[in-house]
Amino acid sequence: MNDSPKTKIIAIDDDPTGCQTVHSCLLLTRWDVETLVEALNDESPLFFVLSNTRGLDAVQAAAVTREICVNLRAALDRLAGDGQSIRPLIVSRSDSTLRGHYPVETDVIAEKLGPFDAHFLVPAFFEGGRITRDGVHYLLVDGRPVPVNETEFARDSVFGYRHAFLPDYVAEKTGGRIRADQVERFGLDDVRGEIGARLLSLNGNRCCVVDAERQADLDGFARQVLAAVGEGKRFLFRSAASLLTAFTALPPQPVAARSMSAYVRGGRPGVVLVGSHVAKSSRQLQTLIETTDVVPVEIDLEHLVQDEAGLFDTIIDRLETAQHENRHLVLYTSRGERQFPTTAERLAFGERVSGFLVRIVQNLSRETGFLISKGGITSNDTLSRGLALRTARVLGQILPGCPVVRCPADHPRLPELPVVIFPGNVGDDASLAEICRILTLRG
């Protein structure tokens, strides 16, 4: 029996974009015990369980997170019974602009996989221009730090918030259960210095927030966290993607971004699917249409409400025509965020749209060369339902924050199809067009 436990980083990811700084790891769209055992035995130091809870209401999010945790506990117990000692490091991976079901998910994880000595909020994501300084979380806009509560993300109809100062954000989201003055702050001077003794002193699931302006800040923080974990401390993390980079310390990705066109099936044209409706995505879509010869096709949501079957037939016909003409095609939902009387109605309509996009993916031409999926929820549905993948391995990043996965060779419709997961809130206005250009390079 091996008495030295192996640390495995397990990211329970509320949409499939948390892998946007890593490579060579597994994404799981299922979380039955057998699949979790397979991932725990995988050679990569981390894996992601794609819960997609950002697309659910709070009750559903709690239920899904609870099921994942219960099955993960069973998988760990099974391996322990076989003599494999694994020390799990749990990360509740969520949005770098503070949207998501906090504290719902961390509360459930603490209930089922705790107790923890502390839970840390670490929302910095450098590839996307998100930094935390003096406890305030910022989005860099044209190089200028803007507090995230002053951005469009804070006005999200489901996950809106008022505060960018993280202790106040915690108090707001916990309804005062955790007061701002109870939140322990790790500032830039702290994470750039020695915090080992302080980490070892934490207990009682203390809420902590962490500053970071560059990757080196989180690298030093992660190194000391892992040392404390090695001494028996149990920590939980609510973070964006850059902390995972620090925990894993992976070498450079094996496939260079500019070489990703080698994965395009037969050099054939591809499909871009844009479900994200944030302003950044709309600007990227516009640039793609204006600067490339892609065929634009709008998924008119009013048409969807009135005649879903007719709209579906029309879109499939446009897809087939573009394929025959050797043209790339971009499908995009009507721009802007629709308003609904209640959150429940908004989520229900989102489910209807998601189901429609899934049907489109399920009916893509077998000759499709590549697929770009724009938006977190859209991408999760594409992988788990549209392509029906149980697991997928991340090849690497085609642009910073934009991972590429590939269907397995035995996929029944689209073997070895490369799929770009493009988060809604990442990149500049030209990024979507740039990815299309990379995928159409020859040689």
mmCIF file with all atom_site columns, C-alpha atoms in Angstrom, residues 37-214:
data_model
loop_
_atom_site.group_PDB
_atom_site.id
_atom_site.type_symbol
_atom_site.label_atom_id
_atom_site.label_alt_id
_atom_site.label_comp_id
_atom_site.label_asym_id
_atom_site.label_entity_id
_atom_site.label_seq_id
_atom_site.pdbx_PDB_ins_code
_atom_site.Cartn_x
_atom_site.Cartn_y
_atom_site.Cartn_z
_atom_site.occupancy
_atom_site.B_iso_or_equiv
_atom_site.pdbx_formal_charge
_atom_site.auth_seq_id
_atom_site.auth_comp_id
_atom_site.auth_asym_id
_atom_site.auth_atom_id
_atom_site.pdbx_PDB_model_num
ATOM 1   C CA . VAL A 1 37  ? -12.768 6.973  -10.566 1.00 0.00 ? 37  VAL A CA 1
ATOM 2   C CA . GLU A 1 38  ? -11.435 7.114  -14.132 1.00 0.00 ? 38  GLU A CA 1
ATOM 3   C CA . ALA A 1 39  ? -10.596 10.804 -13.719 1.00 0.00 ? 39  ALA A CA 1
ATOM 4   C CA . LEU A 1 40  ? -8.990  10.296 -10.313 1.00 0.00 ? 40  LEU A CA 1
ATOM 5   C CA . ASN A 1 41  ? -6.734  7.664  -11.888 1.00 0.00 ? 41  ASN A CA 1
ATOM 6   C CA . ASP A 1 42  ? -5.823  9.862  -14.864 1.00 0.00 ? 42  ASP A CA 1
ATOM 7   C CA . GLU A 1 43  ? -2.214  11.032 -15.128 1.00 0.00 ? 43  GLU A CA 1
ATOM 8   C CA . SER A 1 44  ? -3.081  14.736 -15.213 1.00 0.00 ? 44  SER A CA 1
ATOM 9   C CA . PRO A 1 45  ? -2.851  16.497 -11.822 1.00 0.00 ? 45  PRO A CA 1
ATOM 10  C CA . LEU A 1 46  ? -6.357  17.923 -12.234 1.00 0.00 ? 46  LEU A CA 1
ATOM 11  C CA . PHE A 1 47  ? -9.730  17.369 -13.848 1.00 0.00 ? 47  PHE A CA 1
ATOM 12  C CA . PHE A 1 48  ? -12.944 19.342 -14.254 1.00 0.00 ? 48  PHE A CA 1
ATOM 13  C CA . VAL A 1 49  ? -16.491 18.239 -13.496 1.00 0.00 ? 49  VAL A CA 1
ATOM 14  C CA . LEU A 1 50  ? -18.759 20.368 -15.689 1.00 0.00 ? 50  LEU A CA 1
ATOM 15  C CA . SER A 1 51  ? -21.777 20.988 -13.471 1.00 0.00 ? 51  SER A CA 1
ATOM 16  C CA . ASN A 1 52  ? -23.215 23.794 -15.662 1.00 0.00 ? 52  ASN A CA 1
ATOM 17  C CA . THR A 1 53  ? -24.919 25.184 -12.560 1.00 0.00 ? 53  THR A CA 1
ATOM 18  C CA . ARG A 1 54  ? -24.633 28.791 -13.748 1.00 0.00 ? 54  ARG A CA 1
ATOM 19  C CA . GLY A 1 55  ? -27.480 27.907 -16.101 1.00 0.00 ? 55  GLY A CA 1
ATOM 20  C CA . LEU A 1 56  ? -29.668 26.609 -13.242 1.00 0.00 ? 56  LEU A CA 1
ATOM 21  C CA . ASP A 1 57  ? -31.550 28.189 -10.378 1.00 0.00 ? 57  ASP A CA 1
ATOM 22  C CA . ALA A 1 58  ? -30.152 28.044 -6.851  1.00 0.00 ? 58  ALA A CA 1
ATOM 23  C CA . VAL A 1 59  ? -32.141 24.970 -5.781  1.00 0.00 ? 59  VAL A CA 1
ATOM 24  C CA . GLN A 1 60  ? -31.110 23.005 -8.856  1.00 0.00 ? 60  GLN A CA 1
ATOM 25  C CA . ALA A 1 61  ? -27.508 24.175 -8.492  1.00 0.00 ? 61  ALA A CA 1
ATOM 26  C CA . ALA A 1 62  ? -27.414 22.911 -4.926  1.00 0.00 ? 62  ALA A CA 1
ATOM 27  C CA . ALA A 1 63  ? -28.871 19.553 -5.938  1.00 0.00 ? 63  ALA A CA 1
ATOM 28  C CA . VAL A 1 64  ? -26.368 19.025 -8.761  1.00 0.00 ? 64  VAL A CA 1
ATOM 29  C CA . THR A 1 65  ? -23.434 20.068 -6.581  1.00 0.00 ? 65  THR A CA 1
ATOM 30  C CA . ARG A 1 66  ? -24.612 17.733 -3.818  1.00 0.00 ? 66  ARG A CA 1
ATOM 31  C CA . GLU A 1 67  ? -24.847 14.791 -6.225  1.00 0.00 ? 67  GLU A CA 1
ATOM 32  C CA . ILE A 1 68  ? -21.316 15.462 -7.512  1.00 0.00 ? 68  ILE A CA 1
ATOM 33  C CA . CYS A 1 69  ? -19.936 15.628 -3.984  1.00 0.00 ? 69  CYS A CA 1
ATOM 34  C CA . VAL A 1 70  ? -21.668 12.438 -2.838  1.00 0.00 ? 70  VAL A CA 1
ATOM 35  C CA . ASN A 1 71  ? -20.379 10.531 -5.864  1.00 0.00 ? 71  ASN A CA 1
ATOM 36  C CA . LEU A 1 72  ? -16.904 12.001 -5.481  1.00 0.00 ? 72  LEU A CA 1
ATOM 37  C CA . ARG A 1 73  ? -16.799 10.837 -1.872  1.00 0.00 ? 73  ARG A CA 1
ATOM 38  C CA . ALA A 1 74  ? -17.822 7.347  -2.995  1.00 0.00 ? 74  ALA A CA 1
ATOM 39  C CA . ALA A 1 75  ? -15.125 7.333  -5.709  1.00 0.00 ? 75  ALA A CA 1
ATOM 40  C CA . LEU A 1 76  ? -12.438 8.424  -3.245  1.00 0.00 ? 76  LEU A CA 1
ATOM 41  C CA . ASP A 1 77  ? -13.574 5.775  -0.745  1.00 0.00 ? 77  ASP A CA 1
ATOM 42  C CA . ARG A 1 78  ? -13.446 3.095  -3.434  1.00 0.00 ? 78  ARG A CA 1
ATOM 43  C CA . LEU A 1 79  ? -9.889  3.979  -4.365  1.00 0.00 ? 79  LEU A CA 1
ATOM 44  C CA . ALA A 1 80  ? -8.885  4.152  -0.718  1.00 0.00 ? 80  ALA A CA 1
ATOM 45  C CA . GLY A 1 81  ? -10.279 0.649  -0.282  1.00 0.00 ? 81  GLY A CA 1
ATOM 46  C CA . ASP A 1 82  ? -8.004  -0.438 -3.133  1.00 0.00 ? 82  ASP A CA 1
ATOM 47  C CA . GLY A 1 83  ? -4.996  1.060  -1.386  1.00 0.00 ? 83  GLY A CA 1
ATOM 48  C CA . GLN A 1 84  ? -4.848  4.321  -3.377  1.00 0.00 ? 84  GLN A CA 1
ATOM 49  C CA . SER A 1 85  ? -4.603  7.310  -1.095  1.00 0.00 ? 85  SER A CA 1
ATOM 50  C CA . ILE A 1 86  ? -5.696  10.545 -2.793  1.00 0.00 ? 86  ILE A CA 1
ATOM 51  C CA . ARG A 1 87  ? -5.731  13.946 -1.158  1.00 0.00 ? 87  ARG A CA 1
ATOM 52  C CA . PRO A 1 88  ? -8.415  15.990 -2.985  1.00 0.00 ? 88  PRO A CA 1
ATOM 53  C CA . LEU A 1 89  ? -8.007  19.731 -3.394  1.00 0.00 ? 89  LEU A CA 1
ATOM 54  C CA . ILE A 1 90  ? -11.482 21.050 -4.226  1.00 0.00 ? 90  ILE A CA 1
ATOM 55  C CA . VAL A 1 91  ? -11.971 24.159 -6.336  1.00 0.00 ? 91  VAL A CA 1
ATOM 56  C CA . SER A 1 92  ? -15.443 25.565 -6.956  1.00 0.00 ? 92  SER A CA 1
ATOM 57  C CA . ARG A 1 93  ? -14.509 27.169 -10.287 1.00 0.00 ? 93  ARG A CA 1
ATOM 58  C CA . SER A 1 94  ? -16.699 30.064 -11.282 1.00 0.00 ? 94  SER A CA 1
ATOM 59  C CA . ASP A 1 95  ? -16.824 33.358 -13.117 1.00 0.00 ? 95  ASP A CA 1
ATOM 60  C CA . SER A 1 96  ? -14.021 35.918 -12.916 1.00 0.00 ? 96  SER A CA 1
ATOM 61  C CA . THR A 1 97  ? -16.646 38.675 -12.964 1.00 0.00 ? 97  THR A CA 1
ATOM 62  C CA . LEU A 1 98  ? -18.286 37.311 -9.783  1.00 0.00 ? 98  LEU A CA 1
ATOM 63  C CA . ARG A 1 99  ? -21.427 35.823 -11.349 1.00 0.00 ? 99  ARG A CA 1
ATOM 64  C CA . GLY A 1 100 ? -22.597 32.447 -10.059 1.00 0.00 ? 100 GLY A CA 1
ATOM 65  C CA . HIS A 1 101 ? -24.213 30.610 -7.167  1.00 0.00 ? 101 HIS A CA 1
ATOM 66  C CA . TYR A 1 102 ? -22.077 31.776 -4.272  1.00 0.00 ? 102 TYR A CA 1
ATOM 67  C CA . PRO A 1 103 ? -22.358 30.783 -1.438  1.00 0.00 ? 103 PRO A CA 1
ATOM 68  C CA . VAL A 1 104 ? -24.802 28.032 -2.447  1.00 0.00 ? 104 VAL A CA 1
ATOM 69  C CA . GLU A 1 105 ? -22.164 25.817 -4.041  1.00 0.00 ? 105 GLU A CA 1
ATOM 70  C CA . THR A 1 106 ? -19.425 26.299 -1.471  1.00 0.00 ? 106 THR A CA 1
ATOM 71  C CA . ASP A 1 107 ? -21.934 25.651 1.318   1.00 0.00 ? 107 ASP A CA 1
ATOM 72  C CA . VAL A 1 108 ? -22.941 22.310 -0.234  1.00 0.00 ? 108 VAL A CA 1
ATOM 73  C CA . ILE A 1 109 ? -19.321 21.301 -0.844  1.00 0.00 ? 109 ILE A CA 1
ATOM 74  C CA . ALA A 1 110 ? -18.467 22.127 2.771   1.00 0.00 ? 110 ALA A CA 1
ATOM 75  C CA . GLU A 1 111 ? -21.453 20.099 3.961   1.00 0.00 ? 111 GLU A CA 1
ATOM 76  C CA . LYS A 1 112 ? -20.606 16.996 1.912   1.00 0.00 ? 112 LYS A CA 1
ATOM 77  C CA . LEU A 1 113 ? -16.806 17.071 1.665   1.00 0.00 ? 113 LEU A CA 1
ATOM 78  C CA . GLY A 1 114 ? -15.820 19.129 4.707   1.00 0.00 ? 114 GLY A CA 1
ATOM 79  C CA . PRO A 1 115 ? -15.065 20.208 7.270   1.00 0.00 ? 115 PRO A CA 1
ATOM 80  C CA . PHE A 1 116 ? -12.675 22.809 5.849   1.00 0.00 ? 116 PHE A CA 1
ATOM 81  C CA . ASP A 1 117 ? -10.358 25.113 7.740   1.00 0.00 ? 117 ASP A CA 1
ATOM 82  C CA . ALA A 1 118 ? -11.047 27.968 5.310   1.00 0.00 ? 118 ALA A CA 1
ATOM 83  C CA . HIS A 1 119 ? -12.577 28.833 1.978   1.00 0.00 ? 119 HIS A CA 1
ATOM 84  C CA . PHE A 1 120 ? -10.844 31.323 -0.300  1.00 0.00 ? 120 PHE A CA 1
ATOM 85  C CA . LEU A 1 121 ? -12.317 33.635 -2.938  1.00 0.00 ? 121 LEU A CA 1
ATOM 86  C CA . VAL A 1 122 ? -9.696  34.063 -5.689  1.00 0.00 ? 122 VAL A CA 1
ATOM 87  C CA . PRO A 1 123 ? -11.438 35.625 -8.739  1.00 0.00 ? 123 PRO A CA 1
ATOM 88  C CA . ALA A 1 124 ? -8.302  36.908 -10.541 1.00 0.00 ? 124 ALA A CA 1
ATOM 89  C CA . PHE A 1 125 ? -8.033  35.814 -14.168 1.00 0.00 ? 125 PHE A CA 1
ATOM 90  C CA . PHE A 1 126 ? -5.096  37.479 -15.876 1.00 0.00 ? 126 PHE A CA 1
ATOM 91  C CA . GLU A 1 127 ? -5.706  36.269 -19.437 1.00 0.00 ? 127 GLU A CA 1
ATOM 92  C CA . GLY A 1 128 ? -9.106  37.951 -19.254 1.00 0.00 ? 128 GLY A CA 1
ATOM 93  C CA . GLY A 1 129 ? -7.848  41.146 -17.601 1.00 0.00 ? 129 GLY A CA 1
ATOM 94  C CA . ARG A 1 130 ? -9.301  40.543 -14.125 1.00 0.00 ? 130 ARG A CA 1
ATOM 95  C CA . ILE A 1 131 ? -7.168  41.535 -11.139 1.00 0.00 ? 131 ILE A CA 1
ATOM 96  C CA . THR A 1 132 ? -7.752  42.034 -7.412  1.00 0.00 ? 132 THR A CA 1
ATOM 97  C CA . ARG A 1 133 ? -6.038  44.855 -5.511  1.00 0.00 ? 133 ARG A CA 1
ATOM 98  C CA . ASP A 1 134 ? -6.665  46.014 -1.928  1.00 0.00 ? 134 ASP A CA 1
ATOM 99  C CA . GLY A 1 135 ? -9.625  43.636 -1.786  1.00 0.00 ? 135 GLY A CA 1
ATOM 100 C CA . VAL A 1 136 ? -11.318 45.265 -4.801  1.00 0.00 ? 136 VAL A CA 1
ATOM 101 C CA . HIS A 1 137 ? -11.867 43.161 -7.927  1.00 0.00 ? 137 HIS A CA 1
ATOM 102 C CA . TYR A 1 138 ? -11.267 44.954 -11.229 1.00 0.00 ? 138 TYR A CA 1
ATOM 103 C CA . LEU A 1 139 ? -11.804 44.391 -14.936 1.00 0.00 ? 139 LEU A CA 1
ATOM 104 C CA . LEU A 1 140 ? -9.136  45.965 -17.134 1.00 0.00 ? 140 LEU A CA 1
ATOM 105 C CA . VAL A 1 141 ? -10.838 47.959 -19.905 1.00 0.00 ? 141 VAL A CA 1
ATOM 106 C CA . ASP A 1 142 ? -8.358  49.384 -22.435 1.00 0.00 ? 142 ASP A CA 1
ATOM 107 C CA . GLY A 1 143 ? -5.696  48.991 -19.767 1.00 0.00 ? 143 GLY A CA 1
ATOM 108 C CA . ARG A 1 144 ? -7.707  50.889 -17.148 1.00 0.00 ? 144 ARG A CA 1
ATOM 109 C CA . PRO A 1 145 ? -8.892  49.049 -14.003 1.00 0.00 ? 145 PRO A CA 1
ATOM 110 C CA . VAL A 1 146 ? -12.675 49.337 -13.614 1.00 0.00 ? 146 VAL A CA 1
ATOM 111 C CA . PRO A 1 147 ? -14.321 47.942 -10.447 1.00 0.00 ? 147 PRO A CA 1
ATOM 112 C CA . VAL A 1 148 ? -16.472 45.029 -11.583 1.00 0.00 ? 148 VAL A CA 1
ATOM 113 C CA . ASN A 1 149 ? -19.581 46.448 -9.917  1.00 0.00 ? 149 ASN A CA 1
ATOM 114 C CA . GLU A 1 150 ? -19.397 49.231 -12.531 1.00 0.00 ? 150 GLU A CA 1
ATOM 115 C CA . THR A 1 151 ? -19.466 46.787 -15.468 1.00 0.00 ? 151 THR A CA 1
ATOM 116 C CA . GLU A 1 152 ? -22.318 45.102 -17.344 1.00 0.00 ? 152 GLU A CA 1
ATOM 117 C CA . PHE A 1 153 ? -21.607 41.855 -15.486 1.00 0.00 ? 153 PHE A CA 1
ATOM 118 C CA . ALA A 1 154 ? -22.784 43.334 -12.179 1.00 0.00 ? 154 ALA A CA 1
ATOM 119 C CA . ARG A 1 155 ? -26.162 44.031 -13.786 1.00 0.00 ? 155 ARG A CA 1
ATOM 120 C CA . ASP A 1 156 ? -26.742 40.389 -14.727 1.00 0.00 ? 156 ASP A CA 1
ATOM 121 C CA . SER A 1 157 ? -30.451 39.640 -14.300 1.00 0.00 ? 157 SER A CA 1
ATOM 122 C CA . VAL A 1 158 ? -29.757 36.478 -12.272 1.00 0.00 ? 158 VAL A CA 1
ATOM 123 C CA . PHE A 1 159 ? -26.391 37.069 -10.581 1.00 0.00 ? 159 PHE A CA 1
ATOM 124 C CA . GLY A 1 160 ? -26.234 40.844 -10.218 1.00 0.00 ? 160 GLY A CA 1
ATOM 125 C CA . TYR A 1 161 ? -24.378 42.434 -7.305  1.00 0.00 ? 161 TYR A CA 1
ATOM 126 C CA . ARG A 1 162 ? -23.517 45.855 -5.866  1.00 0.00 ? 162 ARG A CA 1
ATOM 127 C CA . HIS A 1 163 ? -19.993 45.487 -4.499  1.00 0.00 ? 163 HIS A CA 1
ATOM 128 C CA . ALA A 1 164 ? -16.530 45.004 -5.987  1.00 0.00 ? 164 ALA A CA 1
ATOM 129 C CA . PHE A 1 165 ? -14.820 45.134 -2.563  1.00 0.00 ? 165 PHE A CA 1
ATOM 130 C CA . LEU A 1 166 ? -14.790 41.410 -1.903  1.00 0.00 ? 166 LEU A CA 1
ATOM 131 C CA . PRO A 1 167 ? -15.572 41.459 1.856   1.00 0.00 ? 167 PRO A CA 1
ATOM 132 C CA . ASP A 1 168 ? -18.685 43.523 1.068   1.00 0.00 ? 168 ASP A CA 1
ATOM 133 C CA . TYR A 1 169 ? -19.507 41.168 -1.825  1.00 0.00 ? 169 TYR A CA 1
ATOM 134 C CA . VAL A 1 170 ? -19.339 38.210 0.586   1.00 0.00 ? 170 VAL A CA 1
ATOM 135 C CA . ALA A 1 171 ? -21.602 39.969 3.083   1.00 0.00 ? 171 ALA A CA 1
ATOM 136 C CA . GLU A 1 172 ? -24.047 40.838 0.289   1.00 0.00 ? 172 GLU A CA 1
ATOM 137 C CA . LYS A 1 173 ? -24.184 37.334 -1.154  1.00 0.00 ? 173 LYS A CA 1
ATOM 138 C CA . THR A 1 174 ? -24.417 35.568 2.218   1.00 0.00 ? 174 THR A CA 1
ATOM 139 C CA . GLY A 1 175 ? -27.169 37.921 3.384   1.00 0.00 ? 175 GLY A CA 1
ATOM 140 C CA . GLY A 1 176 ? -24.993 39.044 6.289   1.00 0.00 ? 176 GLY A CA 1
ATOM 141 C CA . ARG A 1 177 ? -24.286 35.521 7.546   1.00 0.00 ? 177 ARG A CA 1
ATOM 142 C CA . ILE A 1 178 ? -20.632 36.353 6.976   1.00 0.00 ? 178 ILE A CA 1
ATOM 143 C CA . ARG A 1 179 ? -20.026 39.998 7.840   1.00 0.00 ? 179 ARG A CA 1
ATOM 144 C CA . ALA A 1 180 ? -17.471 42.005 5.897   1.00 0.00 ? 180 ALA A CA 1
ATOM 145 C CA . ASP A 1 181 ? -15.337 42.464 9.016   1.00 0.00 ? 181 ASP A CA 1
ATOM 146 C CA . GLN A 1 182 ? -15.197 38.673 9.458   1.00 0.00 ? 182 GLN A CA 1
ATOM 147 C CA . VAL A 1 183 ? -13.553 38.149 6.064   1.00 0.00 ? 183 VAL A CA 1
ATOM 148 C CA . GLU A 1 184 ? -9.790  37.682 6.237   1.00 0.00 ? 184 GLU A CA 1
ATOM 149 C CA . ARG A 1 185 ? -7.846  39.464 3.516   1.00 0.00 ? 185 ARG A CA 1
ATOM 150 C CA . PHE A 1 186 ? -4.619  38.303 1.896   1.00 0.00 ? 186 PHE A CA 1
ATOM 151 C CA . GLY A 1 187 ? -3.232  41.422 0.232   1.00 0.00 ? 187 GLY A CA 1
ATOM 152 C CA . LEU A 1 188 ? -0.526  41.715 -2.410  1.00 0.00 ? 188 LEU A CA 1
ATOM 153 C CA . ASP A 1 189 ? 2.213   42.129 0.205   1.00 0.00 ? 189 ASP A CA 1
ATOM 154 C CA . ASP A 1 190 ? 0.932   38.979 1.913   1.00 0.00 ? 190 ASP A CA 1
ATOM 155 C CA . VAL A 1 191 ? 0.834   36.728 -1.154  1.00 0.00 ? 191 VAL A CA 1
ATOM 156 C CA . ARG A 1 192 ? 4.238   38.022 -2.251  1.00 0.00 ? 192 ARG A CA 1
ATOM 157 C CA . GLY A 1 193 ? 5.679   37.157 1.151   1.00 0.00 ? 193 GLY A CA 1
ATOM 158 C CA . GLU A 1 194 ? 5.533   34.265 3.589   1.00 0.00 ? 194 GLU A CA 1
ATOM 159 C CA . ILE A 1 195 ? 2.033   33.234 4.700   1.00 0.00 ? 195 ILE A CA 1
ATOM 160 C CA . GLY A 1 196 ? 2.669   29.651 5.764   1.00 0.00 ? 196 GLY A CA 1
ATOM 161 C CA . ALA A 1 197 ? 2.125   30.226 9.491   1.00 0.00 ? 197 ALA A CA 1
ATOM 162 C CA . ARG A 1 198 ? -1.017  32.229 8.787   1.00 0.00 ? 198 ARG A CA 1
ATOM 163 C CA . LEU A 1 199 ? -2.450  29.481 6.604   1.00 0.00 ? 199 LEU A CA 1
ATOM 164 C CA . LEU A 1 200 ? -1.774  26.905 9.292   1.00 0.00 ? 200 LEU A CA 1
ATOM 165 C CA . SER A 1 201 ? -3.657  29.033 11.845  1.00 0.00 ? 201 SER A CA 1
ATOM 166 C CA . LEU A 1 202 ? -6.917  29.139 9.866   1.00 0.00 ? 202 LEU A CA 1
ATOM 167 C CA . ASN A 1 203 ? -9.854  27.079 11.115  1.00 0.00 ? 203 ASN A CA 1
ATOM 168 C CA . GLY A 1 204 ? -13.636 26.893 11.184  1.00 0.00 ? 204 GLY A CA 1
ATOM 169 C CA . ASN A 1 205 ? -14.084 27.407 7.417   1.00 0.00 ? 205 ASN A CA 1
ATOM 170 C CA . ARG A 1 206 ? -12.880 31.003 7.708   1.00 0.00 ? 206 ARG A CA 1
ATOM 171 C CA . CYS A 1 207 ? -13.777 33.082 4.655   1.00 0.00 ? 207 CYS A CA 1
ATOM 172 C CA . CYS A 1 208 ? -10.688 34.601 3.009   1.00 0.00 ? 208 CYS A CA 1
ATOM 173 C CA . VAL A 1 209 ? -10.210 36.798 -0.066  1.00 0.00 ? 209 VAL A CA 1
ATOM 174 C CA . VAL A 1 210 ? -6.988  36.958 -2.056  1.00 0.00 ? 210 VAL A CA 1
ATOM 175 C CA . ASP A 1 211 ? -5.389  39.791 -4.032  1.00 0.00 ? 211 ASP A CA 1
ATOM 176 C CA . ALA A 1 212 ? -3.470  39.059 -7.235  1.00 0.00 ? 212 ALA A CA 1
ATOM 177 C CA . GLU A 1 213 ? -2.238  41.268 -10.082 1.00 0.00 ? 213 GLU A CA 1
ATOM 178 C CA . ARG A 1 214 ? -0.044  38.789 -11.972 1.00 0.00 ? 214 ARG A CA 1
#
